[in-house]
Amino acid sequence: MIYHTLEEVIEDPMFARADLALRRGRHIGPDYDTGLFDFLTSTSKLMERFYGRFSVALLQGSEGYFYLLPDRLAVPPPLGLRKLSVMEMLTGQTLALMRLDHKWLETNYRIPDLAIFGLMEQLLGEPGLTRLAGRRRGKDAGQDARKLRETFAVALRTLERLGFVRREGRGELGVVIPLAAVMRFADPVRGAEALDLALERLIAEGQIKEDDEDADPDGG
């Protein structure tokens, strides 16, 4: 369908679905919801004007996905100020790195939860991962490990809600499917000669900057 005016866009039932998803912080790509993605592709120019009235930009990432980026200088913040936690950032960066690994292509990017957590431990070390996750090591190593896994589980749920991943199953049988939008976590090192090596170094050094992923509002 060809849209000529913003009014035609708003009258389409797909508008409400797309607008609500975007305002909740979701990233919409061809592998997230093809209907919404096709709608945004057809209406992006008109939708850009619509969101511009609210000091919010509708952007399209390098991999094609759409998302909203509020003006950080707007007062009050148009979509709230929620930012990803350090564990959410680390998990997203790790999944972006794993998406670049061709071995997961053979599994259609169905990556076990345990493999993601294992790679983070490998790159950061258990003490480093615990520290960056905002936890202090206690006397009970078993409890520390459980708390760290719980923080990781919360991070996966957040990434799923924001359209970065899909999930199948839970616990030891759980798998994560990183969607195209997860590559947004690679933006701080995009343009590097070897993106995978640069991203691996970013994770290993724990370089989590507040402005790396400052635009994942969920409307709250």
PDB file of C-alpha atoms in Angstrom:
ATOM      1  CA  MET A   1       0.000   0.000   0.000  1.00  0.00           C
ATOM      2  CA  ILE A   2       1.193   3.509  -0.831  1.00  0.00           C
ATOM      3  CA  TYR A   3       0.584   6.206   1.774  1.00  0.00           C
ATOM      4  CA  HIS A   4       0.388   9.824   0.670  1.00  0.00           C
ATOM      5  CA  THR A   5      -0.434  11.581   3.936  1.00  0.00           C
ATOM      6  CA  LEU A   6       0.194  11.134   7.632  1.00  0.00           C
ATOM      7  CA  GLU A   7      -3.560  10.896   8.153  1.00  0.00           C
ATOM      8  CA  GLU A   8      -3.675   7.806   5.942  1.00  0.00           C
ATOM      9  CA  VAL A   9      -0.889   6.262   7.997  1.00  0.00           C
ATOM     10  CA  ILE A  10      -2.629   6.916  11.328  1.00  0.00           C
ATOM     11  CA  GLU A  11      -5.927   5.510  10.042  1.00  0.00           C
ATOM     12  CA  ASP A  12      -4.273   2.190   9.200  1.00  0.00           C
ATOM     13  CA  PRO A  13      -4.821  -0.373  12.021  1.00  0.00           C
ATOM     14  CA  MET A  14      -1.122  -1.262  11.771  1.00  0.00           C
ATOM     15  CA  PHE A  15      -0.207   2.213  13.027  1.00  0.00           C
ATOM     16  CA  ALA A  16      -1.457   1.580  16.552  1.00  0.00           C
ATOM     17  CA  ARG A  17       0.478  -1.694  16.768  1.00  0.00           C
ATOM     18  CA  ALA A  18       3.678  -0.156  15.437  1.00  0.00           C
ATOM     19  CA  ASP A  19       3.414   2.981  17.568  1.00  0.00           C
ATOM     20  CA  LEU A  20       2.792   1.049  20.784  1.00  0.00           C
ATOM     21  CA  ALA A  21       5.680  -1.344  20.111  1.00  0.00           C
ATOM     22  CA  LEU A  22       8.106   1.480  19.316  1.00  0.00           C
ATOM     23  CA  ARG A  23       7.089   3.517  22.360  1.00  0.00           C
ATOM     24  CA  ARG A  24       7.748   0.472  24.524  1.00  0.00           C
ATOM     25  CA  GLY A  25      11.336   0.467  23.273  1.00  0.00           C
ATOM     26  CA  ARG A  26      11.017  -2.428  20.848  1.00  0.00           C
ATOM     27  CA  HIS A  27      13.291  -2.756  17.839  1.00  0.00           C
ATOM     28  CA  ILE A  28      11.329  -3.889  14.793  1.00  0.00           C
ATOM     29  CA  GLY A  29      13.171  -5.714  12.027  1.00  0.00           C
ATOM     30  CA  PRO A  30      12.216  -8.205   9.322  1.00  0.00           C
ATOM     31  CA  ASP A  31      12.973 -11.060  11.711  1.00  0.00           C
ATOM     32  CA  TYR A  32      10.908  -9.607  14.561  1.00  0.00           C
ATOM     33  CA  ASP A  33       7.500  -8.925  12.973  1.00  0.00           C
ATOM     34  CA  THR A  34       7.345  -8.875   9.191  1.00  0.00           C
ATOM     35  CA  GLY A  35       3.973  -7.118   9.152  1.00  0.00           C
ATOM     36  CA  LEU A  36       5.126  -4.242  11.342  1.00  0.00           C
ATOM     37  CA  PHE A  37       8.460  -4.064   9.555  1.00  0.00           C
ATOM     38  CA  ASP A  38       6.807  -3.796   6.123  1.00  0.00           C
ATOM     39  CA  PHE A  39       4.437  -1.134   7.463  1.00  0.00           C
ATOM     40  CA  LEU A  40       7.301   0.954   8.857  1.00  0.00           C
ATOM     41  CA  THR A  41       9.294   0.536   5.662  1.00  0.00           C
ATOM     42  CA  SER A  42       6.362   1.910   3.660  1.00  0.00           C
ATOM     43  CA  THR A  43       5.607   4.773   6.044  1.00  0.00           C
ATOM     44  CA  SER A  44       9.002   5.707   7.500  1.00  0.00           C
ATOM     45  CA  LYS A  45       9.214   9.169   5.949  1.00  0.00           C
ATOM     46  CA  LEU A  46       5.755  10.135   7.165  1.00  0.00           C
ATOM     47  CA  MET A  47       6.325   8.511  10.554  1.00  0.00           C
ATOM     48  CA  GLU A  48       9.569  10.462  10.968  1.00  0.00           C
ATOM     49  CA  ARG A  49       7.550  13.685  10.739  1.00  0.00           C
ATOM     50  CA  PHE A  50       5.024  12.348  13.245  1.00  0.00           C
ATOM     51  CA  TYR A  51       7.598  11.450  15.894  1.00  0.00           C
ATOM     52  CA  GLY A  52       9.554  14.620  15.260  1.00  0.00           C
ATOM     53  CA  ARG A  53       6.659  16.539  16.833  1.00  0.00           C
ATOM     54  CA  PHE A  54       7.393  14.749  20.102  1.00  0.00           C
ATOM     55  CA  SER A  55      11.179  15.308  20.077  1.00  0.00           C
ATOM     56  CA  VAL A  56      11.679  11.669  19.119  1.00  0.00           C
ATOM     57  CA  ALA A  57      13.498  10.338  16.043  1.00  0.00           C
ATOM     58  CA  LEU A  58      12.476   7.213  14.154  1.00  0.00           C
ATOM     59  CA  LEU A  59      15.757   5.643  13.097  1.00  0.00           C
ATOM     60  CA  GLN A  60      16.731   2.624  11.023  1.00  0.00           C
ATOM     61  CA  GLY A  61      19.813   0.656  12.015  1.00  0.00           C
ATOM     62  CA  SER A  62      22.437  -0.683   9.658  1.00  0.00           C
ATOM     63  CA  GLU A  63      20.754  -4.100   9.654  1.00  0.00           C
ATOM     64  CA  GLY A  64      17.389  -2.579   8.721  1.00  0.00           C
ATOM     65  CA  TYR A  65      15.549  -2.579  12.050  1.00  0.00           C
ATOM     66  CA  PHE A  66      13.550   0.452  13.254  1.00  0.00           C
ATOM     67  CA  TYR A  67      13.609   2.032  16.703  1.00  0.00           C
ATOM     68  CA  LEU A  68      12.881   5.319  18.446  1.00  0.00           C
ATOM     69  CA  LEU A  69      15.567   7.643  19.794  1.00  0.00           C
ATOM     70  CA  PRO A  70      14.310  10.405  22.109  1.00  0.00           C
ATOM     71  CA  ASP A  71      16.001  13.783  22.260  1.00  0.00           C
ATOM     72  CA  ARG A  72      18.134  13.574  25.405  1.00  0.00           C
ATOM     73  CA  LEU A  73      17.859  17.343  25.897  1.00  0.00           C
ATOM     74  CA  ALA A  74      14.060  17.370  25.882  1.00  0.00           C
ATOM     75  CA  VAL A  75      12.432  18.164  29.240  1.00  0.00           C
ATOM     76  CA  PRO A  76      10.524  16.221  30.331  1.00  0.00           C
ATOM     77  CA  PRO A  77      12.005  13.190  28.526  1.00  0.00           C
ATOM     78  CA  PRO A  78       9.479  12.203  25.836  1.00  0.00           C
ATOM     79  CA  LEU A  79       9.631   8.461  26.537  1.00  0.00           C
ATOM     80  CA  GLY A  80      11.197   8.304  29.959  1.00  0.00           C
ATOM     81  CA  LEU A  81      14.820   7.764  30.920  1.00  0.00           C
ATOM     82  CA  ARG A  82      15.160   4.020  31.281  1.00  0.00           C
ATOM     83  CA  LYS A  83      18.606   2.705  30.373  1.00  0.00           C
ATOM     84  CA  LEU A  84      19.894  -0.817  30.106  1.00  0.00           C
ATOM     85  CA  SER A  85      21.744  -2.251  33.083  1.00  0.00           C
ATOM     86  CA  VAL A  86      25.377  -3.291  32.800  1.00  0.00           C
ATOM     87  CA  MET A  87      24.377  -6.975  32.658  1.00  0.00           C
ATOM     88  CA  GLU A  88      21.850  -6.231  29.917  1.00  0.00           C
ATOM     89  CA  MET A  89      24.526  -4.379  27.965  1.00  0.00           C
ATOM     90  CA  LEU A  90      27.068  -7.185  28.447  1.00  0.00           C
ATOM     91  CA  THR A  91      24.559  -9.816  27.404  1.00  0.00           C
ATOM     92  CA  GLY A  92      23.594  -7.827  24.322  1.00  0.00           C
ATOM     93  CA  GLN A  93      27.211  -7.287  23.321  1.00  0.00           C
ATOM     94  CA  THR A  94      27.978 -10.973  23.816  1.00  0.00           C
ATOM     95  CA  LEU A  95      25.021 -11.976  21.657  1.00  0.00           C
ATOM     96  CA  ALA A  96      26.137  -9.562  18.942  1.00  0.00           C
ATOM     97  CA  LEU A  97      29.571 -11.204  19.028  1.00  0.00           C
ATOM     98  CA  MET A  98      28.038 -14.675  18.825  1.00  0.00           C
ATOM     99  CA  ARG A  99      25.845 -13.639  15.903  1.00  0.00           C
ATOM    100  CA  LEU A 100      29.062 -12.853  14.029  1.00  0.00           C
ATOM    101  CA  ASP A 101      30.370 -16.363  14.712  1.00  0.00           C
ATOM    102  CA  HIS A 102      29.609 -18.568  11.694  1.00  0.00           C
ATOM    103  CA  LYS A 103      29.343 -21.689  13.821  1.00  0.00           C
ATOM    104  CA  TRP A 104      25.985 -20.484  15.135  1.00  0.00           C
ATOM    105  CA  LEU A 105      24.730 -20.015  11.592  1.00  0.00           C
ATOM    106  CA  GLU A 106      24.645 -23.809  11.388  1.00  0.00           C
ATOM    107  CA  THR A 107      22.080 -23.859  14.226  1.00  0.00           C
ATOM    108  CA  ASN A 108      20.013 -20.998  12.724  1.00  0.00           C
ATOM    109  CA  TYR A 109      21.419 -18.827  15.523  1.00  0.00           C
ATOM    110  CA  ARG A 110      19.743 -20.919  18.219  1.00  0.00           C
ATOM    111  CA  ILE A 111      22.244 -20.314  21.008  1.00  0.00           C
ATOM    112  CA  PRO A 112      21.894 -22.066  24.389  1.00  0.00           C
ATOM    113  CA  ASP A 113      21.534 -19.760  27.387  1.00  0.00           C
ATOM    114  CA  LEU A 114      24.454 -21.584  29.002  1.00  0.00           C
ATOM    115  CA  ALA A 115      26.715 -20.884  26.013  1.00  0.00           C
ATOM    116  CA  ILE A 116      26.052 -17.133  26.277  1.00  0.00           C
ATOM    117  CA  PHE A 117      26.783 -17.055  29.985  1.00  0.00           C
ATOM    118  CA  GLY A 118      29.825 -19.244  29.454  1.00  0.00           C
ATOM    119  CA  LEU A 119      31.309 -16.892  26.866  1.00  0.00           C
ATOM    120  CA  MET A 120      30.831 -13.906  29.154  1.00  0.00           C
ATOM    121  CA  GLU A 121      32.656 -15.753  31.932  1.00  0.00           C
ATOM    122  CA  GLN A 122      35.399 -16.721  29.498  1.00  0.00           C
ATOM    123  CA  LEU A 123      35.931 -13.132  28.318  1.00  0.00           C
ATOM    124  CA  LEU A 124      35.561 -11.385  31.675  1.00  0.00           C
ATOM    125  CA  GLY A 125      36.403 -14.050  34.221  1.00  0.00           C
ATOM    126  CA  GLU A 126      33.980 -14.897  37.010  1.00  0.00           C
ATOM    127  CA  PRO A 127      35.225 -12.105  39.335  1.00  0.00           C
ATOM    128  CA  GLY A 128      35.046  -9.519  36.552  1.00  0.00           C
ATOM    129  CA  LEU A 129      31.582 -10.601  35.498  1.00  0.00           C
ATOM    130  CA  THR A 130      30.370 -10.476  39.088  1.00  0.00           C
ATOM    131  CA  ARG A 131      31.798  -6.995  39.560  1.00  0.00           C
ATOM    132  CA  LEU A 132      30.352  -5.579  36.351  1.00  0.00           C
ATOM    133  CA  ALA A 133      26.984  -7.102  37.177  1.00  0.00           C
ATOM    134  CA  GLY A 134      26.949  -4.904  40.263  1.00  0.00           C
ATOM    135  CA  ARG A 135      27.393  -7.688  42.782  1.00  0.00           C
ATOM    136  CA  ARG A 136      29.979  -8.265  45.498  1.00  0.00           C
ATOM    137  CA  ARG A 137      31.508 -11.648  46.057  1.00  0.00           C
ATOM    138  CA  GLY A 138      30.353 -13.118  49.351  1.00  0.00           C
ATOM    139  CA  LYS A 139      31.369 -16.077  51.460  1.00  0.00           C
ATOM    140  CA  ASP A 140      28.869 -18.408  49.820  1.00  0.00           C
ATOM    141  CA  ALA A 141      30.156 -19.073  46.286  1.00  0.00           C
ATOM    142  CA  GLY A 142      27.076 -21.110  45.429  1.00  0.00           C
ATOM    143  CA  GLN A 143      24.721 -18.300  46.353  1.00  0.00           C
ATOM    144  CA  ASP A 144      26.862 -15.795  44.440  1.00  0.00           C
ATOM    145  CA  ALA A 145      26.611 -17.979  41.336  1.00  0.00           C
ATOM    146  CA  ARG A 146      22.831 -18.285  41.669  1.00  0.00           C
ATOM    147  CA  LYS A 147      22.389 -14.531  42.072  1.00  0.00           C
ATOM    148  CA  LEU A 148      24.566 -13.902  39.035  1.00  0.00           C
ATOM    149  CA  ARG A 149      22.504 -16.360  36.958  1.00  0.00           C
ATOM    150  CA  GLU A 150      19.326 -14.636  38.122  1.00  0.00           C
ATOM    151  CA  THR A 151      20.684 -11.281  36.985  1.00  0.00           C
ATOM    152  CA  PHE A 152      21.545 -12.852  33.633  1.00  0.00           C
ATOM    153  CA  ALA A 153      18.031 -14.302  33.324  1.00  0.00           C
ATOM    154  CA  VAL A 154      16.525 -10.853  33.940  1.00  0.00           C
ATOM    155  CA  ALA A 155      18.804  -9.419  31.239  1.00  0.00           C
ATOM    156  CA  LEU A 156      17.575 -11.980  28.708  1.00  0.00           C
ATOM    157  CA  ARG A 157      13.956 -11.142  29.500  1.00  0.00           C
ATOM    158  CA  THR A 158      14.654  -7.454  28.957  1.00  0.00           C
ATOM    159  CA  LEU A 159      16.390  -8.056  25.640  1.00  0.00           C
ATOM    160  CA  GLU A 160      13.459 -10.196  24.519  1.00  0.00           C
ATOM    161  CA  ARG A 161      10.948  -7.504  25.461  1.00  0.00           C
ATOM    162  CA  LEU A 162      12.908  -4.880  23.518  1.00  0.00           C
ATOM    163  CA  GLY A 163      13.012  -6.952  20.338  1.00  0.00           C
ATOM    164  CA  PHE A 164      16.701  -7.829  20.396  1.00  0.00           C
ATOM    165  CA  VAL A 165      16.194 -11.586  20.747  1.00  0.00           C
ATOM    166  CA  ARG A 166      13.678 -14.388  20.646  1.00  0.00           C
ATOM    167  CA  ARG A 167      13.720 -17.143  23.244  1.00  0.00           C
ATOM    168  CA  GLU A 168      12.695 -20.777  23.289  1.00  0.00           C
ATOM    169  CA  GLY A 169      12.510 -22.722  26.525  1.00  0.00           C
ATOM    170  CA  ARG A 170      14.080 -21.727  29.822  1.00  0.00           C
ATOM    171  CA  GLY A 171      16.869 -22.826  32.130  1.00  0.00           C
ATOM    172  CA  GLU A 172      19.364 -25.436  30.973  1.00  0.00           C
ATOM    173  CA  LEU A 173      17.219 -26.197  27.919  1.00  0.00           C
ATOM    174  CA  GLY A 174      16.704 -22.557  26.980  1.00  0.00           C
ATOM    175  CA  VAL A 175      17.998 -21.126  23.718  1.00  0.00           C
ATOM    176  CA  VAL A 176      18.252 -17.552  22.499  1.00  0.00           C
ATOM    177  CA  ILE A 177      17.880 -16.430  18.890  1.00  0.00           C
ATOM    178  CA  PRO A 178      19.647 -13.069  18.410  1.00  0.00           C
ATOM    179  CA  LEU A 179      17.726 -10.900  15.952  1.00  0.00           C
ATOM    180  CA  ALA A 180      19.235  -8.372  13.555  1.00  0.00           C
ATOM    181  CA  ALA A 181      18.629  -5.560  16.066  1.00  0.00           C
ATOM    182  CA  VAL A 182      21.099  -7.095  18.526  1.00  0.00           C
ATOM    183  CA  MET A 183      23.846  -5.715  16.303  1.00  0.00           C
ATOM    184  CA  ARG A 184      23.035  -2.304  17.723  1.00  0.00           C
ATOM    185  CA  PHE A 185      25.271  -3.359  20.601  1.00  0.00           C
ATOM    186  CA  ALA A 186      28.171  -3.439  18.148  1.00  0.00           C
ATOM    187  CA  ASP A 187      27.698   0.205  17.132  1.00  0.00           C
ATOM    188  CA  PRO A 188      30.420   1.527  19.503  1.00  0.00           C
ATOM    189  CA  VAL A 189      33.034  -0.439  17.534  1.00  0.00           C
ATOM    190  CA  ARG A 190      31.386  -0.493  14.117  1.00  0.00           C
ATOM    191  CA  GLY A 191      33.825   0.461  11.402  1.00  0.00           C
ATOM    192  CA  ALA A 192      36.652  -1.423  13.068  1.00  0.00           C
ATOM    193  CA  GLU A 193      38.735  -3.535  10.706  1.00  0.00           C
ATOM    194  CA  ALA A 194      37.552  -6.722  12.378  1.00  0.00           C
ATOM    195  CA  LEU A 195      34.214  -6.120  14.061  1.00  0.00           C
ATOM    196  CA  ASP A 196      34.212  -9.411  15.933  1.00  0.00           C
ATOM    197  CA  LEU A 197      37.648  -8.828  17.456  1.00  0.00           C
ATOM    198  CA  ALA A 198      36.804  -5.244  18.359  1.00  0.00           C
ATOM    199  CA  LEU A 199      33.551  -6.341  19.991  1.00  0.00           C
ATOM    200  CA  GLU A 200      35.309  -9.137  21.884  1.00  0.00           C
ATOM    201  CA  ARG A 201      37.823  -6.623  23.211  1.00  0.00           C
ATOM    202  CA  LEU A 202      35.024  -4.238  24.198  1.00  0.00           C
ATOM    203  CA  ILE A 203      33.386  -6.963  26.276  1.00  0.00           C
ATOM    204  CA  ALA A 204      36.626  -8.237  27.792  1.00  0.00           C
ATOM    205  CA  GLU A 205      37.619  -4.745  28.906  1.00  0.00           C
ATOM    206  CA  GLY A 206      34.178  -4.119  30.369  1.00  0.00           C
ATOM    207  CA  GLN A 207      33.771  -0.889  28.426  1.00  0.00           C
ATOM    208  CA  ILE A 208      30.133  -0.199  29.190  1.00  0.00           C
ATOM    209  CA  LYS A 209      29.456   3.461  28.536  1.00  0.00           C
ATOM    210  CA  GLU A 210      26.216   5.129  29.561  1.00  0.00           C
ATOM    211  CA  ASP A 211      25.694   6.588  26.110  1.00  0.00           C
ATOM    212  CA  ASP A 212      26.389   3.346  24.220  1.00  0.00           C
ATOM    213  CA  GLU A 213      22.806   2.225  24.544  1.00  0.00           C
ATOM    214  CA  ASP A 214      21.095   5.303  25.923  1.00  0.00           C
ATOM    215  CA  ALA A 215      17.984   4.953  23.818  1.00  0.00           C
ATOM    216  CA  ASP A 216      16.130   1.848  24.771  1.00  0.00           C
ATOM    217  CA  PRO A 217      13.071   3.469  26.312  1.00  0.00           C
ATOM    218  CA  ASP A 218      10.188   1.307  27.356  1.00  0.00           C
ATOM    219  CA  GLY A 219       7.810   4.172  27.832  1.00  0.00           C
ATOM    220  CA  GLY A 220       8.356   4.246  31.584  1.00  0.00           C
TER     221      GLY A 220
END
